[in-house]
PDB file of C-alpha atoms in Angstrom:
ATOM      1  CA  UNK A   1     -34.890-111.913 159.489  1.00 95.00           C
ATOM      2  CA  UNK A   2     -38.390-112.163 158.049  1.00 97.00           C
ATOM      3  CA  UNK A   3     -40.495-109.005 157.889  1.00 98.00           C
ATOM      4  CA  UNK A   4     -43.698-107.964 156.151  1.00 98.00           C
ATOM      5  CA  UNK A   5     -45.212-104.508 155.913  1.00 98.00           C
ATOM      6  CA  UNK A   6     -48.539-103.346 154.530  1.00 98.00           C
ATOM      7  CA  UNK A   7     -48.902-100.036 152.718  1.00 98.00           C
ATOM      8  CA  UNK A   8     -51.757 -98.197 151.092  1.00 96.00           C
ATOM      9  CA  UNK A   9     -54.344 -95.507 151.715  1.00 97.00           C
ATOM     10  CA  UNK A  10     -55.656 -94.948 155.209  1.00 97.00           C
ATOM     11  CA  UNK A  11     -58.912 -93.442 153.957  1.00 98.00           C
ATOM     12  CA  UNK A  12     -61.038 -94.433 150.967  1.00 98.00           C
ATOM     13  CA  UNK A  13     -64.449 -93.200 149.920  1.00 97.00           C
ATOM     14  CA  UNK A  14     -67.378 -95.571 149.355  1.00 97.00           C
ATOM     15  CA  UNK A  15     -67.414 -97.318 145.940  1.00 97.00           C
ATOM     16  CA  UNK A  16     -63.676 -96.708 145.467  1.00 97.00           C
ATOM     17  CA  UNK A  17     -61.191 -99.512 144.827  1.00 98.00           C
ATOM     18  CA  UNK A  18     -58.657-100.239 147.579  1.00 98.00           C
ATOM     19  CA  UNK A  19     -55.147-101.290 146.618  1.00 98.00           C
ATOM     20  CA  UNK A  20     -52.841-102.581 149.357  1.00 98.00           C
ATOM     21  CA  UNK A  21     -49.245-103.657 148.963  1.00 98.00           C
ATOM     22  CA  UNK A  22     -47.414-106.133 151.168  1.00 98.00           C
ATOM     23  CA  UNK A  23     -43.651-105.697 150.931  1.00 98.00           C
ATOM     24  CA  UNK A  24     -41.655-108.486 152.509  1.00 98.00           C
ATOM     25  CA  UNK A  25     -38.077-109.540 153.103  1.00 97.00           C
ATOM     26  CA  UNK A  26     -36.227-112.572 154.397  1.00 96.00           C
ATOM     27  CA  UNK A  27     -37.902-115.111 152.128  1.00 95.00           C
ATOM     28  CA  UNK A  28     -38.769-115.577 148.471  1.00 94.00           C
ATOM     29  CA  UNK A  29     -42.179-116.232 146.974  1.00 94.00           C
ATOM     30  CA  UNK A  30     -40.485-118.384 144.363  1.00 92.00           C
ATOM     31  CA  UNK A  31     -39.622-120.976 147.019  1.00 93.00           C
ATOM     32  CA  UNK A  32     -41.689-124.144 146.840  1.00 94.00           C
ATOM     33  CA  UNK A  33     -44.443-124.142 149.445  1.00 93.00           C
ATOM     34  CA  UNK A  34     -44.382-120.450 150.245  1.00 95.00           C
ATOM     35  CA  UNK A  35     -47.319-118.100 150.084  1.00 97.00           C
ATOM     36  CA  UNK A  36     -48.605-114.742 151.275  1.00 98.00           C
ATOM     37  CA  UNK A  37     -52.097-114.159 152.548  1.00 98.00           C
ATOM     38  CA  UNK A  38     -54.307-111.230 153.520  1.00 98.00           C
ATOM     39  CA  UNK A  39     -56.433-111.121 156.653  1.00 98.00           C
ATOM     40  CA  UNK A  40     -58.529-108.262 157.994  1.00 98.00           C
ATOM     41  CA  UNK A  41     -59.971-107.303 161.361  1.00 98.00           C
ATOM     42  CA  UNK A  42     -62.752-104.738 161.831  1.00 98.00           C
ATOM     43  CA  UNK A  43     -62.336-102.671 165.005  1.00 97.00           C
ATOM     44  CA  UNK A  44     -63.107-104.798 168.050  1.00 96.00           C
ATOM     45  CA  UNK A  45     -63.980-107.850 165.972  1.00 97.00           C
ATOM     46  CA  UNK A  46     -62.474-111.162 164.932  1.00 97.00           C
ATOM     47  CA  UNK A  47     -59.977-111.970 162.196  1.00 98.00           C
ATOM     48  CA  UNK A  48     -61.321-112.653 158.698  1.00 98.00           C
ATOM     49  CA  UNK A  49     -59.293-114.489 156.049  1.00 97.00           C
ATOM     50  CA  UNK A  50     -59.436-112.793 152.639  1.00 98.00           C
ATOM     51  CA  UNK A  51     -57.043-114.248 150.081  1.00 97.00           C
ATOM     52  CA  UNK A  52     -53.874-116.258 149.567  1.00 97.00           C
ATOM     53  CA  UNK A  53     -51.345-116.514 146.754  1.00 97.00           C
ATOM     54  CA  UNK A  54     -48.889-119.392 146.410  1.00 97.00           C
ATOM     55  CA  UNK A  55     -45.354-119.651 145.029  1.00 96.00           C
ATOM     56  CA  UNK A  56     -46.741-121.198 141.821  1.00 95.00           C
ATOM     57  CA  UNK A  57     -49.237-118.308 141.354  1.00 96.00           C
ATOM     58  CA  UNK A  58     -52.181-120.403 142.492  1.00 96.00           C
ATOM     59  CA  UNK A  59     -54.733-118.228 144.279  1.00 97.00           C
ATOM     60  CA  UNK A  60     -57.498-118.700 146.817  1.00 96.00           C
ATOM     61  CA  UNK A  61     -60.214-116.257 147.849  1.00 97.00           C
ATOM     62  CA  UNK A  62     -62.879-115.895 150.496  1.00 96.00           C
ATOM     63  CA  UNK A  63     -66.104-116.997 148.754  1.00 95.00           C
ATOM     64  CA  UNK A  64     -68.104-114.152 150.301  1.00 95.00           C
ATOM     65  CA  UNK A  65     -65.727-111.539 148.835  1.00 97.00           C
ATOM     66  CA  UNK A  66     -64.533-113.383 145.720  1.00 97.00           C
ATOM     67  CA  UNK A  67     -66.218-111.035 143.257  1.00 97.00           C
ATOM     68  CA  UNK A  68     -64.472-108.004 144.777  1.00 98.00           C
ATOM     69  CA  UNK A  69     -60.968-109.325 145.449  1.00 98.00           C
ATOM     70  CA  UNK A  70     -57.860-109.793 143.371  1.00 98.00           C
ATOM     71  CA  UNK A  71     -54.410-110.881 144.577  1.00 98.00           C
ATOM     72  CA  UNK A  72     -51.180-110.766 142.604  1.00 98.00           C
ATOM     73  CA  UNK A  73     -47.476-111.081 143.235  1.00 97.00           C
ATOM     74  CA  UNK A  74     -44.384-109.298 141.975  1.00 95.00           C
ATOM     75  CA  UNK A  75     -41.711-111.802 142.877  1.00 92.00           C
ATOM     76  CA  UNK A  76     -38.623-109.707 141.919  1.00 92.00           C
ATOM     77  CA  UNK A  77     -39.908-106.823 144.038  1.00 95.00           C
ATOM     78  CA  UNK A  78     -40.932-109.118 146.945  1.00 96.00           C
ATOM     79  CA  UNK A  79     -44.435-107.696 146.918  1.00 98.00           C
ATOM     80  CA  UNK A  80     -48.001-108.994 147.009  1.00 98.00           C
ATOM     81  CA  UNK A  81     -50.832-106.702 145.982  1.00 98.00           C
ATOM     82  CA  UNK A  82     -54.447-106.982 147.092  1.00 98.00           C
ATOM     83  CA  UNK A  83     -57.212-105.056 145.387  1.00 98.00           C
ATOM     84  CA  UNK A  84     -60.752-104.815 146.701  1.00 98.00           C
ATOM     85  CA  UNK A  85     -63.391-103.104 144.614  1.00 98.00           C
ATOM     86  CA  UNK A  86     -66.545-101.247 145.593  1.00 98.00           C
ATOM     87  CA  UNK A  87     -65.458-100.397 149.124  1.00 98.00           C
ATOM     88  CA  UNK A  88     -68.133 -99.873 151.770  1.00 97.00           C
ATOM     89  CA  UNK A  89     -67.983 -98.517 155.341  1.00 97.00           C
ATOM     90  CA  UNK A  90     -68.341-102.108 156.616  1.00 97.00           C
ATOM     91  CA  UNK A  91     -64.938-102.801 155.036  1.00 98.00           C
ATOM     92  CA  UNK A  92     -63.310-100.493 157.584  1.00 98.00           C
ATOM     93  CA  UNK A  93     -60.680-102.690 159.221  1.00 98.00           C
ATOM     94  CA  UNK A  94     -57.028-103.304 159.887  1.00 98.00           C
ATOM     95  CA  UNK A  95     -55.634-105.277 156.963  1.00 98.00           C
ATOM     96  CA  UNK A  96     -52.774-107.679 157.658  1.00 98.00           C
ATOM     97  CA  UNK A  97     -50.547-109.611 155.309  1.00 98.00           C
ATOM     98  CA  UNK A  98     -48.848-112.766 156.532  1.00 98.00           C
ATOM     99  CA  UNK A  99     -46.405-115.376 155.263  1.00 98.00           C
ATOM    100  CA  UNK A 100     -47.725-118.849 154.635  1.00 96.00           C
ATOM    101  CA  UNK A 101     -45.084-121.331 155.617  1.00 94.00           C
ATOM    102  CA  UNK A 102     -44.881-124.698 153.796  1.00 90.00           C
ATOM    103  CA  UNK A 103     -47.092-126.465 156.345  1.00 91.00           C
ATOM    104  CA  UNK A 104     -49.818-123.942 155.539  1.00 93.00           C
ATOM    105  CA  UNK A 105     -49.934-121.823 158.676  1.00 96.00           C
ATOM    106  CA  UNK A 106     -49.267-118.077 158.854  1.00 97.00           C
ATOM    107  CA  UNK A 107     -46.032-117.756 160.806  1.00 97.00           C
ATOM    108  CA  UNK A 108     -45.019-114.125 160.234  1.00 98.00           C
ATOM    109  CA  UNK A 109     -47.365-111.152 160.101  1.00 98.00           C
ATOM    110  CA  UNK A 110     -47.109-107.525 159.151  1.00 98.00           C
ATOM    111  CA  UNK A 111     -48.023-104.828 161.648  1.00 98.00           C
ATOM    112  CA  UNK A 112     -51.314-104.159 159.876  1.00 98.00           C
ATOM    113  CA  UNK A 113     -52.739-101.150 158.069  1.00 98.00           C
ATOM    114  CA  UNK A 114     -55.930 -99.465 159.210  1.00 98.00           C
ATOM    115  CA  UNK A 115     -58.199 -98.575 156.312  1.00 98.00           C
ATOM    116  CA  UNK A 116     -61.238 -96.404 156.975  1.00 98.00           C
ATOM    117  CA  UNK A 117     -64.056 -96.214 154.447  1.00 98.00           C
ATOM    118  CA  UNK A 118     -65.950 -92.980 154.766  1.00 97.00           C
ATOM    119  CA  UNK A 119     -67.278 -90.161 152.652  1.00 94.00           C
TER     120      UNK A 119
ATOM    121  CA  UNK B   1     -66.808-123.720 154.575  1.00 94.00           C
ATOM    122  CA  UNK B   2     -65.582-124.939 157.960  1.00 96.00           C
ATOM    123  CA  UNK B   3     -67.000-122.908 160.838  1.00 97.00           C
ATOM    124  CA  UNK B   4     -64.852-122.762 163.967  1.00 98.00           C
ATOM    125  CA  UNK B   5     -66.573-122.148 167.295  1.00 98.00           C
ATOM    126  CA  UNK B   6     -64.395-121.115 170.219  1.00 98.00           C
ATOM    127  CA  UNK B   7     -65.403-121.420 173.860  1.00 95.00           C
ATOM    128  CA  UNK B   8     -65.659-119.845 176.261  1.00 96.00           C
ATOM    129  CA  UNK B   9     -65.960-116.334 174.905  1.00 97.00           C
ATOM    130  CA  UNK B  10     -64.165-114.963 177.951  1.00 98.00           C
ATOM    131  CA  UNK B  11     -62.054-116.766 180.520  1.00 97.00           C
ATOM    132  CA  UNK B  12     -61.388-114.964 183.826  1.00 97.00           C
ATOM    133  CA  UNK B  13     -58.366-116.429 185.593  1.00 97.00           C
ATOM    134  CA  UNK B  14     -55.553-115.437 187.926  1.00 97.00           C
ATOM    135  CA  UNK B  15     -51.831-115.574 187.160  1.00 97.00           C
ATOM    136  CA  UNK B  16     -50.497-119.058 187.857  1.00 97.00           C
ATOM    137  CA  UNK B  17     -53.771-120.762 186.966  1.00 97.00           C
ATOM    138  CA  UNK B  18     -54.300-123.174 184.078  1.00 98.00           C
ATOM    139  CA  UNK B  19     -56.243-122.023 181.006  1.00 98.00           C
ATOM    140  CA  UNK B  20     -58.084-124.406 178.711  1.00 98.00           C
ATOM    141  CA  UNK B  21     -59.479-123.012 175.461  1.00 98.00           C
ATOM    142  CA  UNK B  22     -61.667-124.972 173.062  1.00 98.00           C
ATOM    143  CA  UNK B  23     -62.063-124.771 169.290  1.00 98.00           C
ATOM    144  CA  UNK B  24     -64.722-126.916 167.617  1.00 98.00           C
ATOM    145  CA  UNK B  25     -64.982-127.330 163.842  1.00 97.00           C
ATOM    146  CA  UNK B  26     -68.195-127.886 161.892  1.00 97.00           C
ATOM    147  CA  UNK B  27     -66.378-130.486 159.761  1.00 96.00           C
ATOM    148  CA  UNK B  28     -63.239-132.526 160.189  1.00 95.00           C
ATOM    149  CA  UNK B  29     -60.068-130.434 159.792  1.00 95.00           C
ATOM    150  CA  UNK B  30     -57.782-131.959 157.171  1.00 86.00           C
ATOM    151  CA  UNK B  31     -54.467-133.334 158.430  1.00 82.00           C
ATOM    152  CA  UNK B  32     -54.740-131.587 161.787  1.00 87.00           C
ATOM    153  CA  UNK B  33     -54.207-128.281 159.926  1.00 95.00           C
ATOM    154  CA  UNK B  34     -55.138-126.113 162.852  1.00 97.00           C
ATOM    155  CA  UNK B  35     -53.270-123.158 164.311  1.00 98.00           C
ATOM    156  CA  UNK B  36     -53.605-121.032 167.441  1.00 98.00           C
ATOM    157  CA  UNK B  37     -52.734-117.340 167.598  1.00 98.00           C
ATOM    158  CA  UNK B  38     -52.364-114.856 170.443  1.00 98.00           C
ATOM    159  CA  UNK B  39     -53.291-111.236 169.881  1.00 98.00           C
ATOM    160  CA  UNK B  40     -52.740-108.284 172.190  1.00 98.00           C
ATOM    161  CA  UNK B  41     -54.357-104.860 171.695  1.00 96.00           C
ATOM    162  CA  UNK B  42     -52.862-102.924 168.815  1.00 95.00           C
ATOM    163  CA  UNK B  43     -50.668-105.834 167.733  1.00 97.00           C
ATOM    164  CA  UNK B  44     -50.686-108.390 164.956  1.00 98.00           C
ATOM    165  CA  UNK B  45     -51.567-111.978 165.826  1.00 98.00           C
ATOM    166  CA  UNK B  46     -48.658-114.176 166.886  1.00 98.00           C
ATOM    167  CA  UNK B  47     -48.506-117.832 165.866  1.00 98.00           C
ATOM    168  CA  UNK B  48     -48.366-120.106 168.924  1.00 98.00           C
ATOM    169  CA  UNK B  49     -49.259-123.571 167.633  1.00 98.00           C
ATOM    170  CA  UNK B  50     -49.463-125.105 164.157  1.00 97.00           C
ATOM    171  CA  UNK B  51     -50.350-128.616 163.051  1.00 96.00           C
ATOM    172  CA  UNK B  52     -52.650-128.754 166.089  1.00 96.00           C
ATOM    173  CA  UNK B  53     -49.797-129.487 168.515  1.00 97.00           C
ATOM    174  CA  UNK B  54     -46.461-128.109 167.260  1.00 97.00           C
ATOM    175  CA  UNK B  55     -45.150-125.025 169.034  1.00 98.00           C
ATOM    176  CA  UNK B  56     -43.934-122.205 166.816  1.00 97.00           C
ATOM    177  CA  UNK B  57     -40.409-120.867 167.155  1.00 95.00           C
ATOM    178  CA  UNK B  58     -39.785-119.153 170.485  1.00 96.00           C
ATOM    179  CA  UNK B  59     -43.092-120.115 172.101  1.00 98.00           C
ATOM    180  CA  UNK B  60     -42.735-121.173 175.756  1.00 97.00           C
ATOM    181  CA  UNK B  61     -43.567-124.747 176.637  1.00 97.00           C
ATOM    182  CA  UNK B  62     -46.389-123.660 178.940  1.00 98.00           C
ATOM    183  CA  UNK B  63     -48.406-123.400 175.704  1.00 98.00           C
ATOM    184  CA  UNK B  64     -49.605-126.716 174.304  1.00 98.00           C
ATOM    185  CA  UNK B  65     -52.100-127.757 171.668  1.00 97.00           C
ATOM    186  CA  UNK B  66     -54.011-130.985 171.247  1.00 96.00           C
ATOM    187  CA  UNK B  67     -56.924-132.500 169.386  1.00 95.00           C
ATOM    188  CA  UNK B  68     -57.925-133.771 165.991  1.00 91.00           C
ATOM    189  CA  UNK B  69     -60.778-133.848 163.481  1.00 94.00           C
ATOM    190  CA  UNK B  70     -63.358-131.483 165.007  1.00 96.00           C
ATOM    191  CA  UNK B  71     -62.167-130.867 168.573  1.00 97.00           C
ATOM    192  CA  UNK B  72     -59.046-128.919 169.451  1.00 97.00           C
ATOM    193  CA  UNK B  73     -57.691-127.464 172.678  1.00 98.00           C
ATOM    194  CA  UNK B  74     -55.105-124.867 173.603  1.00 98.00           C
ATOM    195  CA  UNK B  75     -53.773-125.205 177.138  1.00 98.00           C
ATOM    196  CA  UNK B  76     -51.687-122.656 179.000  1.00 98.00           C
ATOM    197  CA  UNK B  77     -50.317-124.574 181.952  1.00 97.00           C
ATOM    198  CA  UNK B  78     -49.574-121.621 184.251  1.00 97.00           C
ATOM    199  CA  UNK B  79     -50.686-118.163 183.207  1.00 97.00           C
ATOM    200  CA  UNK B  80     -48.038-115.465 183.186  1.00 97.00           C
ATOM    201  CA  UNK B  81     -49.035-111.772 183.235  1.00 96.00           C
ATOM    202  CA  UNK B  82     -48.110-111.433 179.559  1.00 97.00           C
ATOM    203  CA  UNK B  83     -50.511-114.247 178.559  1.00 98.00           C
ATOM    204  CA  UNK B  84     -53.664-112.193 179.122  1.00 97.00           C
ATOM    205  CA  UNK B  85     -54.830-111.585 175.560  1.00 98.00           C
ATOM    206  CA  UNK B  86     -57.260-112.802 172.909  1.00 98.00           C
ATOM    207  CA  UNK B  87     -56.658-116.214 171.356  1.00 98.00           C
ATOM    208  CA  UNK B  88     -57.856-117.343 167.916  1.00 98.00           C
ATOM    209  CA  UNK B  89     -57.890-120.726 166.260  1.00 98.00           C
ATOM    210  CA  UNK B  90     -57.639-121.080 162.474  1.00 98.00           C
ATOM    211  CA  UNK B  91     -57.987-124.031 160.146  1.00 97.00           C
ATOM    212  CA  UNK B  92     -55.863-124.046 157.010  1.00 96.00           C
ATOM    213  CA  UNK B  93     -56.574-127.501 155.649  1.00 93.00           C
ATOM    214  CA  UNK B  94     -59.235-126.401 153.230  1.00 92.00           C
ATOM    215  CA  UNK B  95     -60.415-123.268 151.493  1.00 90.00           C
ATOM    216  CA  UNK B  96     -61.623-120.906 152.602  1.00 94.00           C
ATOM    217  CA  UNK B  97     -59.232-120.781 155.539  1.00 94.00           C
ATOM    218  CA  UNK B  98     -61.341-119.740 158.514  1.00 97.00           C
ATOM    219  CA  UNK B  99     -60.815-118.274 161.973  1.00 98.00           C
ATOM    220  CA  UNK B 100     -62.754-118.749 165.163  1.00 98.00           C
ATOM    221  CA  UNK B 101     -64.348-115.762 166.859  1.00 98.00           C
ATOM    222  CA  UNK B 102     -61.756-115.651 169.629  1.00 98.00           C
ATOM    223  CA  UNK B 103     -61.473-116.292 173.368  1.00 98.00           C
ATOM    224  CA  UNK B 104     -60.428-113.456 175.641  1.00 98.00           C
ATOM    225  CA  UNK B 105     -58.318-114.489 178.612  1.00 98.00           C
ATOM    226  CA  UNK B 106     -58.648-111.757 181.225  1.00 97.00           C
ATOM    227  CA  UNK B 107     -57.276-111.212 184.687  1.00 94.00           C
ATOM    228  CA  UNK B 108     -59.705-112.211 187.418  1.00 91.00           C
TER     229      UNK B 108
END
């Protein structure tokens, strides 16, 4: 059974750095072709792709957020960590992590974690 | 960056009717690397279709995907009550991966 779960703060103040952890089970990030990505969704709005890390530690980022994002993996712990610096109220959103299957699509998703940015 | 434009924004239909959703890309999508997701309020997206036309595990055959290059379609042959939701397309053939803005399928 494949599961993913996001964890992290529910409230951050402006200019702070957000750190989110995706803890998964049922697959390994050392398997050829696998990856884990992060996607966010502001309340009432569309999905926005943020970042992706591959089994070989290759990484991809959204160009518009590249300077603020960092993604890393801890393969033995089955975790992927996303950090986003200089948080702003417009970054208020539900943040999802999802498994990238070998064909490239996101086939399993976490339940999402709502992060509110407010002073 | 590939921009995906979904139409219509909202589709008002009755159960049993056929739904046709469009997703147009600003550039050709590599290797038909296009997916469709369904999202209900308060839930994570669910993968319906990948590779433009392959159904994901457990997805009923009333859902079908077609298209290539810049024009893609999701068809729901006969709407069931549980199909009323928001649908997103996503291309994953090139970086950055991008999503469309969504089509809401609502009960008429």
